[in-house]
Coordinates of C-alpha atoms in Angstrom, one line a residue:
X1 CA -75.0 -46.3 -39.0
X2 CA -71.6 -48.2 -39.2
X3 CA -71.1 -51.1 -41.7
X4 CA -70.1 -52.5 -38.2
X5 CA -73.1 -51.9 -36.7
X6 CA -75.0 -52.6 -40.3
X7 CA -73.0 -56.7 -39.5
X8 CA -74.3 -56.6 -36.0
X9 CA -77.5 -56.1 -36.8
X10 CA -77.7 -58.6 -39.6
X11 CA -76.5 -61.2 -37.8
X12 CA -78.9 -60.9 -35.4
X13 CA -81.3 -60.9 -37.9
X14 CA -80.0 -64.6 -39.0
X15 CA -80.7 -65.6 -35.2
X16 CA -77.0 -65.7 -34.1
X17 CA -76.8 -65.6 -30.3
X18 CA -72.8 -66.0 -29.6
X19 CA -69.8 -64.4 -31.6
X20 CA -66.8 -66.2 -30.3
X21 CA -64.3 -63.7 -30.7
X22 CA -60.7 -62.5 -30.1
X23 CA -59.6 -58.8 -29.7
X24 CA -57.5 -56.8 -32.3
X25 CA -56.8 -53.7 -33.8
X26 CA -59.0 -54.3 -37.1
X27 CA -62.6 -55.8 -35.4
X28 CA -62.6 -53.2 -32.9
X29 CA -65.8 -51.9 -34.7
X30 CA -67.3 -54.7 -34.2
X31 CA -66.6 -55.0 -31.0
X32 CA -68.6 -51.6 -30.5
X33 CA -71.6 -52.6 -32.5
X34 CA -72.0 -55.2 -30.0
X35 CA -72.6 -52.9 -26.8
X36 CA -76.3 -52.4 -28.2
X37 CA -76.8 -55.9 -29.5
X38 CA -78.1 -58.8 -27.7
X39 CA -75.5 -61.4 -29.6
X40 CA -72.9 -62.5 -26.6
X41 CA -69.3 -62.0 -27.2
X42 CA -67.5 -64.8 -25.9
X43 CA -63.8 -63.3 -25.5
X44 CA -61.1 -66.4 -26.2
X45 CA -57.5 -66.6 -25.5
X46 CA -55.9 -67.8 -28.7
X47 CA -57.7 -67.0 -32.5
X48 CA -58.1 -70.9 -33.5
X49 CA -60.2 -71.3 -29.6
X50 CA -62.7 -68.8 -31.4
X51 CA -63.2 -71.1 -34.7
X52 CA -63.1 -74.0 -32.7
X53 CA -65.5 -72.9 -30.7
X54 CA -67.7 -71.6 -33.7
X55 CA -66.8 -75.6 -35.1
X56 CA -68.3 -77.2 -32.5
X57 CA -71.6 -74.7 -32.1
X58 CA -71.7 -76.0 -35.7
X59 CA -71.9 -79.6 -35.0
X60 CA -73.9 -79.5 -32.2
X61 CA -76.7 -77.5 -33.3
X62 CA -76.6 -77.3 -37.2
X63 CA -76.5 -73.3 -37.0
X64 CA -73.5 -71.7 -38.5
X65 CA -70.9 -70.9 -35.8
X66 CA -69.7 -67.2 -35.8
X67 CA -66.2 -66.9 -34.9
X68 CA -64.3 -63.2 -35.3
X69 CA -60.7 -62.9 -35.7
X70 CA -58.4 -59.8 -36.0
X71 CA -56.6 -59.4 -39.2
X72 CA -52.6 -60.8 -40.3
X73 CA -51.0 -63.3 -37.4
X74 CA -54.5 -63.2 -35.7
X75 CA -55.8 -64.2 -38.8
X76 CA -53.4 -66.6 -39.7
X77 CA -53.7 -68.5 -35.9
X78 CA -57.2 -69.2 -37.1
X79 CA -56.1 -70.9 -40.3
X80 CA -56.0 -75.0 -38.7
X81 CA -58.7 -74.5 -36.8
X82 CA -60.8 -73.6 -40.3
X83 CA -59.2 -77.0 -42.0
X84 CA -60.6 -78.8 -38.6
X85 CA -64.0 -77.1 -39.3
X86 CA -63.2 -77.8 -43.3
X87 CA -62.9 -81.8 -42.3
X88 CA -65.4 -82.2 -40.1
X89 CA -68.0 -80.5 -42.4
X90 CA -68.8 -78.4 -39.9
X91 CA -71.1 -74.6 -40.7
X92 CA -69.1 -72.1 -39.8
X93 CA -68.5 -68.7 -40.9
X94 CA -65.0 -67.1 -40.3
X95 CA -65.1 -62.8 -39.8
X96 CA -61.9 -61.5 -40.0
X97 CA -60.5 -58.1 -40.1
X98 CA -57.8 -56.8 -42.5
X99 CA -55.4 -53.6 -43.2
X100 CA -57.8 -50.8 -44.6
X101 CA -58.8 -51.1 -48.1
X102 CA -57.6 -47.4 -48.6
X103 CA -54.4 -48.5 -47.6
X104 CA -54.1 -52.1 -49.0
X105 CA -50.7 -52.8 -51.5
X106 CA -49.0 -50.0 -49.9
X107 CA -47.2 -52.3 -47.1
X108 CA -50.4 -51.6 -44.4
X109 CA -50.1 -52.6 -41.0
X110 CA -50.7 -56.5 -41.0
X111 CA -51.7 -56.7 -44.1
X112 CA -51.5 -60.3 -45.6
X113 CA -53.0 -62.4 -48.6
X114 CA -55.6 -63.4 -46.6
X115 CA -58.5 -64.2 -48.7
X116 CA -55.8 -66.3 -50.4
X117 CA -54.5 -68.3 -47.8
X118 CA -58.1 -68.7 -46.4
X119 CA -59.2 -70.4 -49.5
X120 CA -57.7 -73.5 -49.2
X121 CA -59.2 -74.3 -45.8
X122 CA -62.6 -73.2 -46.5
X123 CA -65.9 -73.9 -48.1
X124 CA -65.1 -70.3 -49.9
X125 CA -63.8 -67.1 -48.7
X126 CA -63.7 -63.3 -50.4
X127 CA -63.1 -59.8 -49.3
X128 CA -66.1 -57.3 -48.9
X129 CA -65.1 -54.5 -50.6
X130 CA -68.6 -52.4 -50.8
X131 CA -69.3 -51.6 -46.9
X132 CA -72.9 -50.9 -48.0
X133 CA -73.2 -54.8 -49.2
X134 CA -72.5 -56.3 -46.0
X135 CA -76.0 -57.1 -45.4
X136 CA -76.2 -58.8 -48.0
X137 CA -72.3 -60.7 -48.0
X138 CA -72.9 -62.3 -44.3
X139 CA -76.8 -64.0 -45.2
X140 CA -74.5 -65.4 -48.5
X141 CA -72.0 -66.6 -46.3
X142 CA -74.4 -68.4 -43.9
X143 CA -76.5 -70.2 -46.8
X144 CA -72.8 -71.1 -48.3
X145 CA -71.9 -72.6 -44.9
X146 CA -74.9 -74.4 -44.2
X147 CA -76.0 -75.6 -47.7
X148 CA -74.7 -78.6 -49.5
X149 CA -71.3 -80.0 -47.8
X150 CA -71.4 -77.9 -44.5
X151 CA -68.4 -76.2 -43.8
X152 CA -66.3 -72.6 -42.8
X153 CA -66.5 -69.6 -45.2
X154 CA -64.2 -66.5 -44.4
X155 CA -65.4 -62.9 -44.9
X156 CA -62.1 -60.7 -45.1
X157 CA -63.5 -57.1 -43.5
X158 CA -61.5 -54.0 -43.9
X159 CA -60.9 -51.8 -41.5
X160 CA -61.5 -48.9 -42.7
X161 CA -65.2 -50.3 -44.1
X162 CA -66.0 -51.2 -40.9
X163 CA -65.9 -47.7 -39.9
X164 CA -67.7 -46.1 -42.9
X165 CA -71.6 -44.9 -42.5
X166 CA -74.3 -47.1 -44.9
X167 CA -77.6 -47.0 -45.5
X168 CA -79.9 -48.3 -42.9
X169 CA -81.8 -50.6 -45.3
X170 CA -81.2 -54.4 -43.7
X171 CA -84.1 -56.0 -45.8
X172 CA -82.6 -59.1 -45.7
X173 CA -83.8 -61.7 -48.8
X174 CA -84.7 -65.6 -47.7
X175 CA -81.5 -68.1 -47.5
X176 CA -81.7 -69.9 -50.4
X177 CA -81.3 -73.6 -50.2
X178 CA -79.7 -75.6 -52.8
X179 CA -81.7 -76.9 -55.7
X180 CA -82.7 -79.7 -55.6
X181 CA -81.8 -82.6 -58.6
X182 CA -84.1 -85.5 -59.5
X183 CA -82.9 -88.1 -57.6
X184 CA -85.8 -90.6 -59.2
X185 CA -83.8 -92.9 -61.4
X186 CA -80.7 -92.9 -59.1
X187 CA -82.9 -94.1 -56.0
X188 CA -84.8 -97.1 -58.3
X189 CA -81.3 -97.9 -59.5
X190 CA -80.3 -98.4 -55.9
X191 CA -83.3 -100.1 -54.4
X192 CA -82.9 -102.8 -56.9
X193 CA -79.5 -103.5 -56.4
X194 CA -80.2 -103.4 -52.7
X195 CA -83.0 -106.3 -53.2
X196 CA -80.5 -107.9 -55.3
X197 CA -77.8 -107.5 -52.7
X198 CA -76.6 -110.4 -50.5
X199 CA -74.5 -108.1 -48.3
X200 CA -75.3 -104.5 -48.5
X201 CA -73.5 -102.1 -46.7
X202 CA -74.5 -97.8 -46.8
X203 CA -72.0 -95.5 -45.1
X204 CA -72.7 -91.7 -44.2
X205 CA -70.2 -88.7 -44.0
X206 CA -69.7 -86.3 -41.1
X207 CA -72.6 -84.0 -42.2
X208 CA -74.8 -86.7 -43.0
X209 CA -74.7 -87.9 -39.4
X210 CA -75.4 -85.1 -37.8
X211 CA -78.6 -84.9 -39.7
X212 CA -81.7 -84.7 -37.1
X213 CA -83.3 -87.4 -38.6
X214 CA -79.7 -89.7 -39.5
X215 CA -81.1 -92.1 -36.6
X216 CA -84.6 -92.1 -37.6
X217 CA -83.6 -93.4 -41.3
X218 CA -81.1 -96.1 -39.2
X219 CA -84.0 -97.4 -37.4
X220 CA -86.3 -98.0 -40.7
X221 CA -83.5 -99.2 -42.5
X222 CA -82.6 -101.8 -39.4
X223 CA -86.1 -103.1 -39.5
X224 CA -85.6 -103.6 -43.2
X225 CA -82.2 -105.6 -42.7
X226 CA -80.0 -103.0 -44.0
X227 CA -76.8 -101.6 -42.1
X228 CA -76.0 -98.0 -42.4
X229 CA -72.7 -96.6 -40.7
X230 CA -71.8 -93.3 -39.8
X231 CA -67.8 -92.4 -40.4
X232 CA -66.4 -89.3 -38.4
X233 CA -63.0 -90.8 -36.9
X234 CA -59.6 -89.9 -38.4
X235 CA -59.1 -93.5 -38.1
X236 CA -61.7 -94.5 -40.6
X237 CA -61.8 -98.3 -40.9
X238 CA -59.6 -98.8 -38.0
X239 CA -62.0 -96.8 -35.7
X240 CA -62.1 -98.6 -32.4
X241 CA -65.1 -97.3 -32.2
X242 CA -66.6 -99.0 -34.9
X243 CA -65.6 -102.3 -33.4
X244 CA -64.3 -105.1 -35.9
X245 CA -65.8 -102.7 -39.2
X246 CA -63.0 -103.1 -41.5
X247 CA -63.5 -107.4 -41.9
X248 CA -67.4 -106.3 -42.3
X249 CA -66.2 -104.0 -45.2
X250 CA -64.1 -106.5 -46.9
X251 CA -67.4 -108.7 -47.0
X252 CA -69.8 -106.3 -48.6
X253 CA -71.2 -107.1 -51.9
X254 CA -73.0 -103.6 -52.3
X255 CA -71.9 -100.0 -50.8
X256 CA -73.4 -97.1 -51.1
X257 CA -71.6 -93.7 -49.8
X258 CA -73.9 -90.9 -48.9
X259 CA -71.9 -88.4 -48.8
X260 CA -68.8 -90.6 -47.7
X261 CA -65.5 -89.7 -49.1
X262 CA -64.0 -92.4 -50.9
X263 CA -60.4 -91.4 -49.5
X264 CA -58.0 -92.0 -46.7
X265 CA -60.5 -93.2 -44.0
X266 CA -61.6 -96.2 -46.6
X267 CA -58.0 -96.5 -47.4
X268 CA -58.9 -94.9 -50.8
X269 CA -60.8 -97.9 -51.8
X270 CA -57.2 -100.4 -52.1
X271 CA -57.5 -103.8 -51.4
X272 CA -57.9 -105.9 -48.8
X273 CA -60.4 -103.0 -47.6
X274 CA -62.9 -103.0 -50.2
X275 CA -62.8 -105.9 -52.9
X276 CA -63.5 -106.2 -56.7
X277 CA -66.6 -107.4 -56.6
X278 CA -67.9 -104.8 -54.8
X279 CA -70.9 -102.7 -56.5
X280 CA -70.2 -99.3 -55.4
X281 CA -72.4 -96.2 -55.4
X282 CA -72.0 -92.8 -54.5
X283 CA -74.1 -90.0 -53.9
X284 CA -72.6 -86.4 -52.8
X285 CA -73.3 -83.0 -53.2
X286 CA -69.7 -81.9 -55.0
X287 CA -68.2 -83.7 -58.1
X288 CA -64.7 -83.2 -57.2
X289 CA -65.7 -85.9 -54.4
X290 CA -67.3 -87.5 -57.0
X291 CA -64.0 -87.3 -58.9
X292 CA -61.8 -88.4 -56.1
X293 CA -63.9 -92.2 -56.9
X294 CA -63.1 -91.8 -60.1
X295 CA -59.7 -91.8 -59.4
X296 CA -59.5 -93.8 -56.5
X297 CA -61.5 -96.6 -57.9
X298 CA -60.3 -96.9 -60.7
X299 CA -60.1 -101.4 -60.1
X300 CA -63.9 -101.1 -58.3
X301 CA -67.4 -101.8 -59.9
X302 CA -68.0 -98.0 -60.0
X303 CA -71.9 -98.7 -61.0
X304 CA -73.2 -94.9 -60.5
X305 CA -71.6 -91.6 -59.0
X306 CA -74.5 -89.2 -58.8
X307 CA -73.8 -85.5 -58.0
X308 CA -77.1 -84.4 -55.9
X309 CA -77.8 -84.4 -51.9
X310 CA -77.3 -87.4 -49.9
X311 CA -79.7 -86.3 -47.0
X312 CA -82.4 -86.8 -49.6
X313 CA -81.0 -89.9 -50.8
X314 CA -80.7 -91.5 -47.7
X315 CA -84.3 -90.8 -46.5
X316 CA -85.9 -91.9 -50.1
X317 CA -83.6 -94.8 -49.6
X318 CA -85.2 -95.8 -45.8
X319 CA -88.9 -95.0 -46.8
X320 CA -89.0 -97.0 -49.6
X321 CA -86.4 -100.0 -49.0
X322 CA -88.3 -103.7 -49.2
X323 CA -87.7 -106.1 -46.2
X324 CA -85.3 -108.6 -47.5
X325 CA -85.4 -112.1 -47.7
X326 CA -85.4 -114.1 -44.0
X327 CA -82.3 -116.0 -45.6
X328 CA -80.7 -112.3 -46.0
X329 CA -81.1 -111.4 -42.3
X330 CA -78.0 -112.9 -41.0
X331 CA -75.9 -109.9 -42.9
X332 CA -77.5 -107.4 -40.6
X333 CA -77.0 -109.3 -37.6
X334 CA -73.3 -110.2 -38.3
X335 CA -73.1 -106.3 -39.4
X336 CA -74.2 -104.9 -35.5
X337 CA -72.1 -107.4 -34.3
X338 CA -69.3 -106.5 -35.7
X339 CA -69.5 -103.0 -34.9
X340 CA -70.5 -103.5 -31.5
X341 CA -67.5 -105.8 -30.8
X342 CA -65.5 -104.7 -28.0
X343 CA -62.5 -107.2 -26.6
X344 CA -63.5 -108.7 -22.9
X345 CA -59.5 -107.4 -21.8
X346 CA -60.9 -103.9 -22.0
X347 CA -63.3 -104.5 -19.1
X348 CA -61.0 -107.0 -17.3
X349 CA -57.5 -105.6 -17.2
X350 CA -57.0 -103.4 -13.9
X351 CA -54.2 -101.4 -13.3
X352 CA -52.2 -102.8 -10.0
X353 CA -51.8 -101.1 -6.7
X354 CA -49.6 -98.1 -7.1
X355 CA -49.6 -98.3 -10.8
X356 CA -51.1 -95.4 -13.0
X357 CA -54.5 -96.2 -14.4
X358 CA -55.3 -97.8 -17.4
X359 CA -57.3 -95.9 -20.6
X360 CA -60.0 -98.3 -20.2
X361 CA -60.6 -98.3 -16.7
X362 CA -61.2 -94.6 -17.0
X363 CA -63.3 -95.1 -20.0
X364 CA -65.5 -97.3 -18.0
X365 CA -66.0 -94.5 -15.4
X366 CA -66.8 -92.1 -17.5
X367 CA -69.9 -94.1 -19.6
X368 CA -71.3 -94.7 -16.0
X369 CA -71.2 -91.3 -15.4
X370 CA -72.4 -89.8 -18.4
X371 CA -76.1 -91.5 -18.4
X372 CA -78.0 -88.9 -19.0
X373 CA -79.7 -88.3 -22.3
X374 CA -78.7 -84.7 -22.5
X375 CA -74.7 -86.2 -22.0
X376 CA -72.2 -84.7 -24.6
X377 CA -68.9 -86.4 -25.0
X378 CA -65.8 -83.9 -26.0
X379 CA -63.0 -86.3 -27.5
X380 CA -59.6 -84.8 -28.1
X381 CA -57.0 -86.6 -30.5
X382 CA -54.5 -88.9 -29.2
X383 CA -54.3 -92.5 -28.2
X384 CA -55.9 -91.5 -24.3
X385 CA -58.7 -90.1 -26.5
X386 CA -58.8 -92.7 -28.7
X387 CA -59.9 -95.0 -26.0
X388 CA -62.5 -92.7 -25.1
X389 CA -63.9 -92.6 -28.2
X390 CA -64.1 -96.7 -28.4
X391 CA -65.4 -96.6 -25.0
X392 CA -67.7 -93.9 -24.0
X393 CA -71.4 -93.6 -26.0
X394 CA -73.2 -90.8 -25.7
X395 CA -76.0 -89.1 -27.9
X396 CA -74.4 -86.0 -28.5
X397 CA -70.4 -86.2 -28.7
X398 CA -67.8 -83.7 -30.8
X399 CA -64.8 -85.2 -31.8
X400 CA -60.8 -84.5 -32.9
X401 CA -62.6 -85.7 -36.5
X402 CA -61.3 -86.8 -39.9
X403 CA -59.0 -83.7 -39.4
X404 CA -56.7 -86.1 -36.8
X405 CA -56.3 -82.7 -34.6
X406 CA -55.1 -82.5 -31.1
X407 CA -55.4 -79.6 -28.6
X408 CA -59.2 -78.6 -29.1
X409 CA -61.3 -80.3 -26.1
X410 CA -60.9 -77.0 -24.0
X411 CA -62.8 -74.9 -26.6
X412 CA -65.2 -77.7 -28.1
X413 CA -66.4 -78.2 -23.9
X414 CA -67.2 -74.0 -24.2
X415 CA -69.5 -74.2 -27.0
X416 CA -70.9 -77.5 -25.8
X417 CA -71.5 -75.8 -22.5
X418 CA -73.3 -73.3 -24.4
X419 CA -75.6 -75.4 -26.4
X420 CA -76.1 -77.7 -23.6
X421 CA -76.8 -75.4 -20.8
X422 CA -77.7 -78.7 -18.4
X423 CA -76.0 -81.1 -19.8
X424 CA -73.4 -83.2 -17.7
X425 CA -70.3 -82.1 -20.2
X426 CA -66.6 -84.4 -20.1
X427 CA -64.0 -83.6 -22.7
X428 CA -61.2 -85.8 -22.4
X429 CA -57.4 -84.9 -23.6
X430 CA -53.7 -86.4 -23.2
X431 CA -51.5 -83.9 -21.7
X432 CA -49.8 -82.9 -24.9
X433 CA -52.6 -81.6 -26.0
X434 CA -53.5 -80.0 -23.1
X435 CA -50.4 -77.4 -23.9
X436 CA -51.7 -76.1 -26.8
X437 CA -54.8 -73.5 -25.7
X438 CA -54.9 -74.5 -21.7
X439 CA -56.0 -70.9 -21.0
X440 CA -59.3 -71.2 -22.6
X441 CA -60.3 -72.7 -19.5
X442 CA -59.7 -68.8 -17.6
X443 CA -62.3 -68.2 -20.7
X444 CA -64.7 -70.9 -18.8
X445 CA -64.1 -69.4 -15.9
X446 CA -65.1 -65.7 -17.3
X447 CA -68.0 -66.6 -18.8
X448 CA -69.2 -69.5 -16.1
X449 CA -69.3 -72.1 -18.3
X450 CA -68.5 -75.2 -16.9
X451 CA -67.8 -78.7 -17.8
X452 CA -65.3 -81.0 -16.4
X453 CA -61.5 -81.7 -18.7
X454 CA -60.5 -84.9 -18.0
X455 CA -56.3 -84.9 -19.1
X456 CA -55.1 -88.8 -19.6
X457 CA -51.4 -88.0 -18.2
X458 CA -49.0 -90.3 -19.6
X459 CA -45.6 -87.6 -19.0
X460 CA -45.0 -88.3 -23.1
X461 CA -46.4 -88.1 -26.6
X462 CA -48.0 -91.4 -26.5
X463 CA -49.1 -91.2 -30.4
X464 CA -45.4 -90.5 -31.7
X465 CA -43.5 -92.2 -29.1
X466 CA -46.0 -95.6 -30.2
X467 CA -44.5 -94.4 -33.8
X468 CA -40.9 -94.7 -32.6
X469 CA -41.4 -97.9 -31.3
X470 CA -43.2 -99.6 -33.7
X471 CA -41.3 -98.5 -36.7
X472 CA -37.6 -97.8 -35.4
X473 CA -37.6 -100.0 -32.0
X474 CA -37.8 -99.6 -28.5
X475 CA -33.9 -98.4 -28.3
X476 CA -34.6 -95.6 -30.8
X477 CA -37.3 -93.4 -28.6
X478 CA -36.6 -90.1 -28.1
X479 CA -37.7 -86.6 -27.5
X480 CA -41.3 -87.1 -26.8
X481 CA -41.5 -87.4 -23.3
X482 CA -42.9 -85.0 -20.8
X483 CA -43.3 -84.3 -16.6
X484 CA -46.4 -85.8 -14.9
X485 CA -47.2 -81.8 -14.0
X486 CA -49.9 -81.0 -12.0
X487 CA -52.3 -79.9 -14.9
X488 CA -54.7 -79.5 -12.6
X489 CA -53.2 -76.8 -10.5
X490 CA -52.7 -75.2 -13.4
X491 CA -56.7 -75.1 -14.0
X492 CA -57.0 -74.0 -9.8
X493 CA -55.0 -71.1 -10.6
X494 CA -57.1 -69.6 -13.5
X495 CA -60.0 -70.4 -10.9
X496 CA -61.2 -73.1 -12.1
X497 CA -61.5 -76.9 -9.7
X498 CA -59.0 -79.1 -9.9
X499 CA -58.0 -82.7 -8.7
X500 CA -54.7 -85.5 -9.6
X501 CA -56.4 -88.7 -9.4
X502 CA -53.8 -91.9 -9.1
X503 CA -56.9 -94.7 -8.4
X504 CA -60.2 -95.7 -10.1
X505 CA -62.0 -94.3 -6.8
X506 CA -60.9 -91.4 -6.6
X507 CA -61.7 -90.6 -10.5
X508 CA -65.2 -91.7 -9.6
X509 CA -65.5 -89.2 -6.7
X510 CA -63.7 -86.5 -8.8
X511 CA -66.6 -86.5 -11.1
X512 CA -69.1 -86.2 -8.4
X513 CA -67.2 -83.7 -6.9
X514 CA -66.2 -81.5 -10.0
X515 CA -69.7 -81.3 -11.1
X516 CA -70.9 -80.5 -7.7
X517 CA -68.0 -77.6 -7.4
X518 CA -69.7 -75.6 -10.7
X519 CA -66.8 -74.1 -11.7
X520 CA -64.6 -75.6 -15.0
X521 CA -63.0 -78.5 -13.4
X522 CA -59.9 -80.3 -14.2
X523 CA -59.5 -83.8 -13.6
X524 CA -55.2 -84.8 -14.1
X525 CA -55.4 -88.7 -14.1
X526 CA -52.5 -90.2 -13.6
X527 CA -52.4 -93.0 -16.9
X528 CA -50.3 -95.5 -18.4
X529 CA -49.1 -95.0 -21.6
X530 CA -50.5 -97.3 -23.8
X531 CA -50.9 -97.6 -27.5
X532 CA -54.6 -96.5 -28.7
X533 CA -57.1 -99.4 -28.9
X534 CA -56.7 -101.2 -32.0
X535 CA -59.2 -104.3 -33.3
X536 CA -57.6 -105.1 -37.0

């Protein structure tokens, strides 16, 4: 057989069901191997749509996302997408195809550094150079990808590999997890200085999160009177949806990161955002993280970084955490409240007759919509999205991420269609990012998967035209704005559902009635252009 077919079948072997994959010259082998495979390809419009897509299948169901890309500017469109993926700590393995190896530093069609440029947006990348080792290279990429700090690793496949007969021999060895280090002294360390804590704050990472059991440990550790706070916005402290978080932070006495980045989104640890006399721990899987407090932190009570795995950490931590003190209580409380602050104006304000819609109206339409348990939230970038990120709770949600991207709801609501096969599924984007990969949703028409795209149309660039105002003045905006178009005839064409909505009943019948049309449905609201919700 093929190496192609040799990849195919190893794969499947790993229990991948979807490849989410664009056409080109150097993956057409693959492409082959699929017709006697039962992994779906799922055909996208655009190379970053496919990693994207992989990104999301990452997040949503902690299996590594496949996504395959052909080789130079194919390769190359998949490059931000990968950082997204890299950011979010999302599992995802990148396949892309390159010039043959026969042919490589000659001036080959396409060819390009790409193992190079791949490596500075992903968990690791290299070239497979021995066709017979492939099945061995992808079950190495998966474990890299899912082990430790999830995130993408690229596989560089030649072309002329792809085509070249191996040995039939798939005997695939067990995915090694990482080992594990004694986390003994570390966890007594911090139980004490929990006890001995007045105001003890722990914060998890993306990954950490998305563990199955994050909210289980949040549960036991709330019944014990300790706060633990999951950070995946771009906005970090000043995440609306974490409500008034950053005066909580500036209060703690004790934090402890599990796998929680001590960088931009904690304002690298200056002042007034975390104080001197904070105790700070730190638990993560890499030392250049580690490193990163070092440096950052250099004025902080750095008490213990410990290199080891924070999912282990945090559950030792909630199994064996004492109840504190009934005089200690009043930290949790304030804590929840804090978090779960949301200003009365966002419920009260109501757009006037003939005026576009406010954010928060539409926010509010969508949380009573999505009730289910099954719901999944898509949140784009942007300040429209930003409100639906304060706003909207669900259980399972994928967002923009610490990444700050724009453009990827389309894609993100395919994979989530895919994992969710039920689920009631709105992804919500301004209409700048809307531009970016709108024909993804002919690939939701293709493949019947739909979900309903709710675009926040402001006619502008909300974010940087806020930016203009702000920092130059009101006189000085320019260039950012755009046509109230009708996005969602746009979305009809490909043959897809689509509605303009200009008042708060209509967008509550839209829903009803994109849902009930079950094709991919576009919703063009008509918004004003505020600024994004902000609480400090």
């Amino acid at each position: 057989m093929r190496s192609s077919d040799a990849l195919i079948q190893t794969l499947a072997k790993l229990g991948t069901q979807y490849i989410f994959a664009l056409s080109g010259n150097q993956v057409m082998p693959i492409f082959d191997a699929c017709q006697d495979s039962d992994i779906k390809l799922i055909h996208v419009r655009h190379e970053s749509s496919a990693v994207h897509m992989a990104d999301a299948w990452g997040r949503l169901t902690g299996q590594p996302g496949v996504a395959l890309v052909p080789a130079g500017p194919g390769f190359a469109n998949a490059l931000s997408a990968s950082y997204v993926a890299q950011m979010a700590e999302s599992p995802v393995v990148i396949l892309s195809g390159s010039a043959p190896l026969s042919t490589m530093g000659r001036g080959a069609f396409q060819e390009m550094a790409q193992v190079e440029m791949a490596t500075a947006v992903s968990k690791s990348a290299w070239m497979v150079t021995d066709p017979e080792r492939v099945g061995q290279e992808i079950p190495r990429a998966f474990e890299i990808a899912a082990n430790g700090r999830p995130g993408p690793v690229h596989l560089v496949l030649p072309f002329d590999g792809l085509e070249q007969n191996v040995s039939a021999d798939l005997n695939l060895g067990p995915i090694k997890n990482q080992s594990e280090t004694d986390l003994t002294d570390w966890i007594d360390e911090v139980l004490c200085s929990i006890a001995a804590a007045k105001r003890p704050l722990l914060l998890a990472g993306p990954a950490v999160m998305r563990q199955p059991n994050f909210w289980l440990w949040a549960e036991q550790l709330s019944q014990s009177g300790i706060p633990l706070i999951g950070m995946e916005s771009p906005r970090g402290v000043n995440d609306p949806a974490l409500g008034q978080f950053a005066t909580i932070l500036q209060k703690a006495d004790l934090l402890i990161l599990l796998g929680k980045k001590l960088d931009f989104t904690l304002k690298m640890g200056e002042p007034p955002f975390l104080t001197e006399r904070v105790k700070l721990y730190q638990i993560d899987f890499d030392d250049a993280v580690l490193n990163l407090s070092k440096g950052n932190g250099e004025r902080l009570n750095l008490a213990s970084l410990q290199t080891g795995n924070p999912y282990r950490a945090l559950q030792e931590i909630a199994n064996n955490v004492q109840s504190r003190p009934e005089q200690q209580a009043d930290w949790f409380d304030a804590v929840q409240t804090a978090i779960g602050y949301q200003p009365q104006s966002w419920f009260k304000s109501r757009s006037g007759e003939g005026e576009p819609l406010q954010a928060s109206e539409v926010g509010q339409v969508i949380q009573s919509y999505l009730t289910d348990e099954e719901a999944v939230l898509i949140a784009d970038g942007g300040e429209f999205s930003q409100w639906m990120q304060a706003l909207v709770k669900t259980k399972h949600r994928v967002i923009n991420g610490p990444s700050g991207s724009i453009g990827n709801a389309i894609p993100f609501g395919l994979a989530a269609r895919l994992a969710y096969p039920n689920a009631k599924i709105v992804a919500c984007m301004g209409d700048g990012g809307f531009g970016f990969i709108p024909f993804e949703m002919d690939t939701a028409v293709r493949y019947d998967l739909p979900f309903t795209l709710i675009i926040g149309n402001d006619a502008r660039w909300n974010a940087e035209l806020q930016i203009q105002k702000r920092n130059y003045g009101a006189d000085r905006i320019r260039d950012v704005m755009l046509n109230r178009t009708n996005y969602d005839q746009v979305v009809e064409a490909l043959g897809g559902w689509g509605q303009t909505v200009t008042t708060i009943e209509a967008l509550q019948q839209a829903l009803i009635d994109a849902a009930q049309s079950g094709l991919p449905a576009c919703i063009n609201a008509h918004i004003q252009g505020e600024a994004a919700p902000k609480l400090s």
